[in-house]
PDB file of C-alpha atoms in Angstrom:
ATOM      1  CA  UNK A  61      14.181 -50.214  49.777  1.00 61.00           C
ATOM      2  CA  UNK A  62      16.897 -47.460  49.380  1.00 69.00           C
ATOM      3  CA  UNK A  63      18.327 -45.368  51.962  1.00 74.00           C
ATOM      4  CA  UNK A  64      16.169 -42.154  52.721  1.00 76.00           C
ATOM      5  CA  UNK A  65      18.646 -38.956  52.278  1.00 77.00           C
ATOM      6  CA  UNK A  66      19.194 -37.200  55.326  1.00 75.00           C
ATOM      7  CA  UNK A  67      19.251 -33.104  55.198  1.00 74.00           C
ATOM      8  CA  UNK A  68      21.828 -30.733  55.909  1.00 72.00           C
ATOM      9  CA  UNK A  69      22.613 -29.345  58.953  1.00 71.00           C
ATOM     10  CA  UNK A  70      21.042 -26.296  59.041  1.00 67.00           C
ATOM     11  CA  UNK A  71      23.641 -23.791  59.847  1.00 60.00           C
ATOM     12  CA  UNK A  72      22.720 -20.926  61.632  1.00 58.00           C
ATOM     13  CA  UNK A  73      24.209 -17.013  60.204  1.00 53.00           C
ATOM     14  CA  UNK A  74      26.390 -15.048  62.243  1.00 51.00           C
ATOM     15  CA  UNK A  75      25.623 -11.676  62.673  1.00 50.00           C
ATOM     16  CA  UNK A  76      28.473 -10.031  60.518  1.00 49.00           C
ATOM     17  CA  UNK A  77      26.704 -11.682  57.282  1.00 47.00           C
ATOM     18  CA  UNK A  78      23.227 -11.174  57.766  1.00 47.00           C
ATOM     19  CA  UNK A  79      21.708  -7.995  55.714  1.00 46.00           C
ATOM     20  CA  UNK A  80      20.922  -5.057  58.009  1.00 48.00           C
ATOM     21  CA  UNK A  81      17.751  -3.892  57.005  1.00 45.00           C
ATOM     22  CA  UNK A  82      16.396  -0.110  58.357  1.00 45.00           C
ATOM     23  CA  UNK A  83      12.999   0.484  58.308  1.00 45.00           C
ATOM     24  CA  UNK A  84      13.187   4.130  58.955  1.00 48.00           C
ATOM     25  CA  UNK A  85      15.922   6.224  56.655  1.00 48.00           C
ATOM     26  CA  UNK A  86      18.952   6.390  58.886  1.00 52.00           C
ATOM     27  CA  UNK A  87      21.535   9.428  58.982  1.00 54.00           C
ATOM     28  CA  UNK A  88      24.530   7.338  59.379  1.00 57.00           C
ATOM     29  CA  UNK A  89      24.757   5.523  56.254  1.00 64.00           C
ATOM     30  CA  UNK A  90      24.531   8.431  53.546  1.00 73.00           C
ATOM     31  CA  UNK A  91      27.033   9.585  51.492  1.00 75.00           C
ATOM     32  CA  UNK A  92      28.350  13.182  51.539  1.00 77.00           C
ATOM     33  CA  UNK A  93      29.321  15.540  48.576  1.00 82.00           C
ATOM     34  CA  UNK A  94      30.539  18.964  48.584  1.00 84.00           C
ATOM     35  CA  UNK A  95      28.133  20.488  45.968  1.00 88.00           C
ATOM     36  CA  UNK A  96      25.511  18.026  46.172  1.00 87.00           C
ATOM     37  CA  UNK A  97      24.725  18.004  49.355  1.00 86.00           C
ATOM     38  CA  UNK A  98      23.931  21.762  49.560  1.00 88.00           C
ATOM     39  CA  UNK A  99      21.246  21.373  47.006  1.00 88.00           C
ATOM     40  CA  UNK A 100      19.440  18.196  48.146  1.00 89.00           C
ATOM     41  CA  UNK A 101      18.555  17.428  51.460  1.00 87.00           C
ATOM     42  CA  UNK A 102      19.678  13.899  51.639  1.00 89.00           C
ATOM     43  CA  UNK A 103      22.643  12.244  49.623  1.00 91.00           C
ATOM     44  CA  UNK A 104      22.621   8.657  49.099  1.00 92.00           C
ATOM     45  CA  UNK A 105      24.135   5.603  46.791  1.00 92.00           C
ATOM     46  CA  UNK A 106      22.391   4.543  44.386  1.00 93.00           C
ATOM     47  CA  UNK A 107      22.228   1.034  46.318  1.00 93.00           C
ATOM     48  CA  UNK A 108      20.993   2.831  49.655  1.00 92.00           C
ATOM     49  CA  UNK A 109      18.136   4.583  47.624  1.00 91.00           C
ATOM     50  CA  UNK A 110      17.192   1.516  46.575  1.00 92.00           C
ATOM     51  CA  UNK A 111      17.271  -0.064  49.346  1.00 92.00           C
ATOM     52  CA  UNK A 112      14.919   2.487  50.951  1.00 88.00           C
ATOM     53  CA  UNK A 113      12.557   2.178  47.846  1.00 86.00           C
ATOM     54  CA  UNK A 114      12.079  -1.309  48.021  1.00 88.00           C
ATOM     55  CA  UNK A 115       8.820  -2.721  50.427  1.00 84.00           C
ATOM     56  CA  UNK A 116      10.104  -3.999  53.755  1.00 84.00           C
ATOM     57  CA  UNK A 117       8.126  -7.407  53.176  1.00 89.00           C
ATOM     58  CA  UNK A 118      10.614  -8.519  49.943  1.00 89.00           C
ATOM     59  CA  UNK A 119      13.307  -9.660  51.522  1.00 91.00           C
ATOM     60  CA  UNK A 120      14.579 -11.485  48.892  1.00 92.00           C
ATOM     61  CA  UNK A 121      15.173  -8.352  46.580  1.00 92.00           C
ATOM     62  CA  UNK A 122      16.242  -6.721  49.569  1.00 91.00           C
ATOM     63  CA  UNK A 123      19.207  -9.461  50.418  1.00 91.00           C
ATOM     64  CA  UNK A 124      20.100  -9.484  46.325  1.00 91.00           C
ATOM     65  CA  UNK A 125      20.484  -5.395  46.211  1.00 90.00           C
ATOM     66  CA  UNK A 126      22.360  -5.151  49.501  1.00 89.00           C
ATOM     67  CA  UNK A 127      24.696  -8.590  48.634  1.00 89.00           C
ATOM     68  CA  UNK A 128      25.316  -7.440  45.141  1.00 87.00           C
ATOM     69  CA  UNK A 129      28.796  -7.466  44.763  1.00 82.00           C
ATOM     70  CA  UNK A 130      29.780  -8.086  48.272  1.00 74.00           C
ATOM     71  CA  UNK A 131      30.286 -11.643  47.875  1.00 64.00           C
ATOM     72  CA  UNK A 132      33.119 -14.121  46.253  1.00 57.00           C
ATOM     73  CA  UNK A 133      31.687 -15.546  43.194  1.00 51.00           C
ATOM     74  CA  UNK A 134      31.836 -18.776  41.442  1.00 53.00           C
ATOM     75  CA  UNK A 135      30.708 -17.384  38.146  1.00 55.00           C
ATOM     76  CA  UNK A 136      32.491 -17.275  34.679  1.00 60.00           C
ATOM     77  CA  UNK A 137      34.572 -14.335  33.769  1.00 66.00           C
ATOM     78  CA  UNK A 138      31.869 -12.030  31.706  1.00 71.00           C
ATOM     79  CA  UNK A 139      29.444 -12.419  34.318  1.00 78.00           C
ATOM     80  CA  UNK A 140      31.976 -11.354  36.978  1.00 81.00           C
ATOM     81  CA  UNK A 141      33.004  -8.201  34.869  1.00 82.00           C
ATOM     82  CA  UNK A 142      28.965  -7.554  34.729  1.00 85.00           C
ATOM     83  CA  UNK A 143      28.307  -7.821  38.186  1.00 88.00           C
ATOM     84  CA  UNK A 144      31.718  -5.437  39.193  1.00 89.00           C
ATOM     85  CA  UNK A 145      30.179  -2.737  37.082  1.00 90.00           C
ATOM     86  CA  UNK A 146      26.854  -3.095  38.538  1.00 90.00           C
ATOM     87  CA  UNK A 147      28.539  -3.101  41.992  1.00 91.00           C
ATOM     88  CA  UNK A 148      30.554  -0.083  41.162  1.00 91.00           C
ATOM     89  CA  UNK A 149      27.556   1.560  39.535  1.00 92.00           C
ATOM     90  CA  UNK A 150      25.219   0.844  42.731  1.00 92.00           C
ATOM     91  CA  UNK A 151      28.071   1.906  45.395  1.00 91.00           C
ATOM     92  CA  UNK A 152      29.249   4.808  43.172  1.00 92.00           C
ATOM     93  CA  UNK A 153      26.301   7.064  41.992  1.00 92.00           C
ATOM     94  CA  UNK A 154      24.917   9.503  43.889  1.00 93.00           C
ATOM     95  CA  UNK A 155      21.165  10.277  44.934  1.00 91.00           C
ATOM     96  CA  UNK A 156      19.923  13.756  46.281  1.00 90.00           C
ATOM     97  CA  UNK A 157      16.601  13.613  47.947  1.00 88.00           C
ATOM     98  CA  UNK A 158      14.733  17.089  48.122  1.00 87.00           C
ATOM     99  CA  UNK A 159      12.066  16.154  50.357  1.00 83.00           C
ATOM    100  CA  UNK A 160      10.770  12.949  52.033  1.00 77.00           C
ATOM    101  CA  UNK A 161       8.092  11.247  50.404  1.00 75.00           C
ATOM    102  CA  UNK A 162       5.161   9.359  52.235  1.00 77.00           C
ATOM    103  CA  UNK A 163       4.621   5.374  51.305  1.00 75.00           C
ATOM    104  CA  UNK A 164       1.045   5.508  51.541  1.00 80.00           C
ATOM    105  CA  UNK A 165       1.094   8.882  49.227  1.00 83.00           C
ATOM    106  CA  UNK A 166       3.116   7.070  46.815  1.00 80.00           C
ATOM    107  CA  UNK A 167       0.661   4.054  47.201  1.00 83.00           C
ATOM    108  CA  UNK A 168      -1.637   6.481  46.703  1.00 88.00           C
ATOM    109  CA  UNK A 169      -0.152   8.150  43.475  1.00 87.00           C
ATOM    110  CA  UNK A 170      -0.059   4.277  42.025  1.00 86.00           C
ATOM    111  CA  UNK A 171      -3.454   3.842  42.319  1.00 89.00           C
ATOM    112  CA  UNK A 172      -5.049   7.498  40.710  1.00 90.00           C
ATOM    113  CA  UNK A 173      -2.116   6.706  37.476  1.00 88.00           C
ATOM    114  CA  UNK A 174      -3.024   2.864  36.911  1.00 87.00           C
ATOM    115  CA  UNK A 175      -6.477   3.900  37.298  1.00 89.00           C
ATOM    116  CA  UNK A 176      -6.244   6.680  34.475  1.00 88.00           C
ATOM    117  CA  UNK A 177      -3.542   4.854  32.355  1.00 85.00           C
ATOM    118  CA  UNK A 178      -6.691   2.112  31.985  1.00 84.00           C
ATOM    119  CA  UNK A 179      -9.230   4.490  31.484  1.00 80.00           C
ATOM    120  CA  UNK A 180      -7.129   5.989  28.162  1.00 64.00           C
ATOM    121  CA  UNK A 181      -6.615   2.306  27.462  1.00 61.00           C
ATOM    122  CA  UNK A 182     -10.410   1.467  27.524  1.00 58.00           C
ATOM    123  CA  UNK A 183     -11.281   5.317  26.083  1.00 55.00           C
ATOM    124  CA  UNK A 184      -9.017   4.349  22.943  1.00 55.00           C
ATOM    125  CA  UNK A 185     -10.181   1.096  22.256  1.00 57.00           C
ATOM    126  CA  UNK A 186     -13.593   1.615  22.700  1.00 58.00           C
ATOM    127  CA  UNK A 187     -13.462   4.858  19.607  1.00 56.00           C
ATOM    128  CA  UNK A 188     -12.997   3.525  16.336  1.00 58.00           C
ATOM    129  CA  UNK A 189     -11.684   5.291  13.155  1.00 61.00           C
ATOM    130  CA  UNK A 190     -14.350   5.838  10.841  1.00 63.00           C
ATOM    131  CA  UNK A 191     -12.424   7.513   8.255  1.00 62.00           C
ATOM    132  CA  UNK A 192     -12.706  11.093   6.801  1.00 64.00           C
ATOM    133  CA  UNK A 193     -15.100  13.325   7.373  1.00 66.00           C
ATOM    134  CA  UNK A 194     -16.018  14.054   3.784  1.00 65.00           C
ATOM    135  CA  UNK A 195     -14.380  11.890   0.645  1.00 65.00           C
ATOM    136  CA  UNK A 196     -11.192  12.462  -0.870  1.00 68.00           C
ATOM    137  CA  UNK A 197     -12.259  13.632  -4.436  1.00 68.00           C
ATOM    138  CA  UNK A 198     -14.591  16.189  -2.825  1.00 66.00           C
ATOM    139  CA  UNK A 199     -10.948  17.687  -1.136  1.00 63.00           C
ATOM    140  CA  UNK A 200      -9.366  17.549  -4.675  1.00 64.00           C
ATOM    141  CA  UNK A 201     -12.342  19.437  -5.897  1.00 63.00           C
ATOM    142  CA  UNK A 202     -12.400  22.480  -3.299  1.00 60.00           C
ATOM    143  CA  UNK A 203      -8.478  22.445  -3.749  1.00 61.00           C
ATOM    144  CA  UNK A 204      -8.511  23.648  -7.307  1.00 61.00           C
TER     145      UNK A 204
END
């Protein structure tokens, strides 16, 4: 009988790496523009917007948005070039924010559009093309 394989250590985080996740919008972390900001009534990165946007129970997603980037990678050279644009794309566009939206309104919102985008799904399926209305040679006719 072999030797059973004994697990890793599990080693615990230190609070410098872990993710800090906000549950409410905080002030602290926007970004500021001269022009921008006196239109919109929030300015954030595009990676803080997402952030926001994403559900609080995927964590996962949430961890891979806010680590983008922020990490040393062991990846090949194209990949690396990839993931620095992302990076600078995420950390250097800009998001203005007119007004705050409500989760459960955009829950909401989901629910009334998947509900009509099926209902135009069923309507057109369900009304079949039957062709003219009168035949072609009587067109011809009334054309001349």
């Amino acid at each position: 009988m072999g030797k059973k394989r004994k697990r890793p250590a599990r080693q615990t985080e230190t609070p410098s790496k872990r993710v800090q996740v906000a549950s409410k919008p905080s002030r602290d972390n926007e970004a500021t523009h001269p022009v921008i900001s006196r239109y919109y009534l929030r300015v954030l990165t595009l990676r803080q917007y997402l952030l926001e946007q994403l559900p609080p129970s995927s964590k996962s997603r949430r961890r891979r948005v806010a680590s983008l980037g922020r990490q040393g990678s062991d990846s090949d050279g194209s990949r690396e070039d990839n993931i620095e644009e992302l990076t600078t794309l995420l950390d250097s566009t800009l998001v203005g924010i007119l007004c705050e939206t409500n989760r459960k309104d955009d829950q909401e919102r989901q629910k009334h559009f998947a509900a009509f985008t099926q209902s135009q799904y069923r309507s057109s399926l369900t009304s079949t093309d039957t062709g003219p209305t009168c035949p072609q040679s009587e067109t011809n006719a009334a054309a001349h």
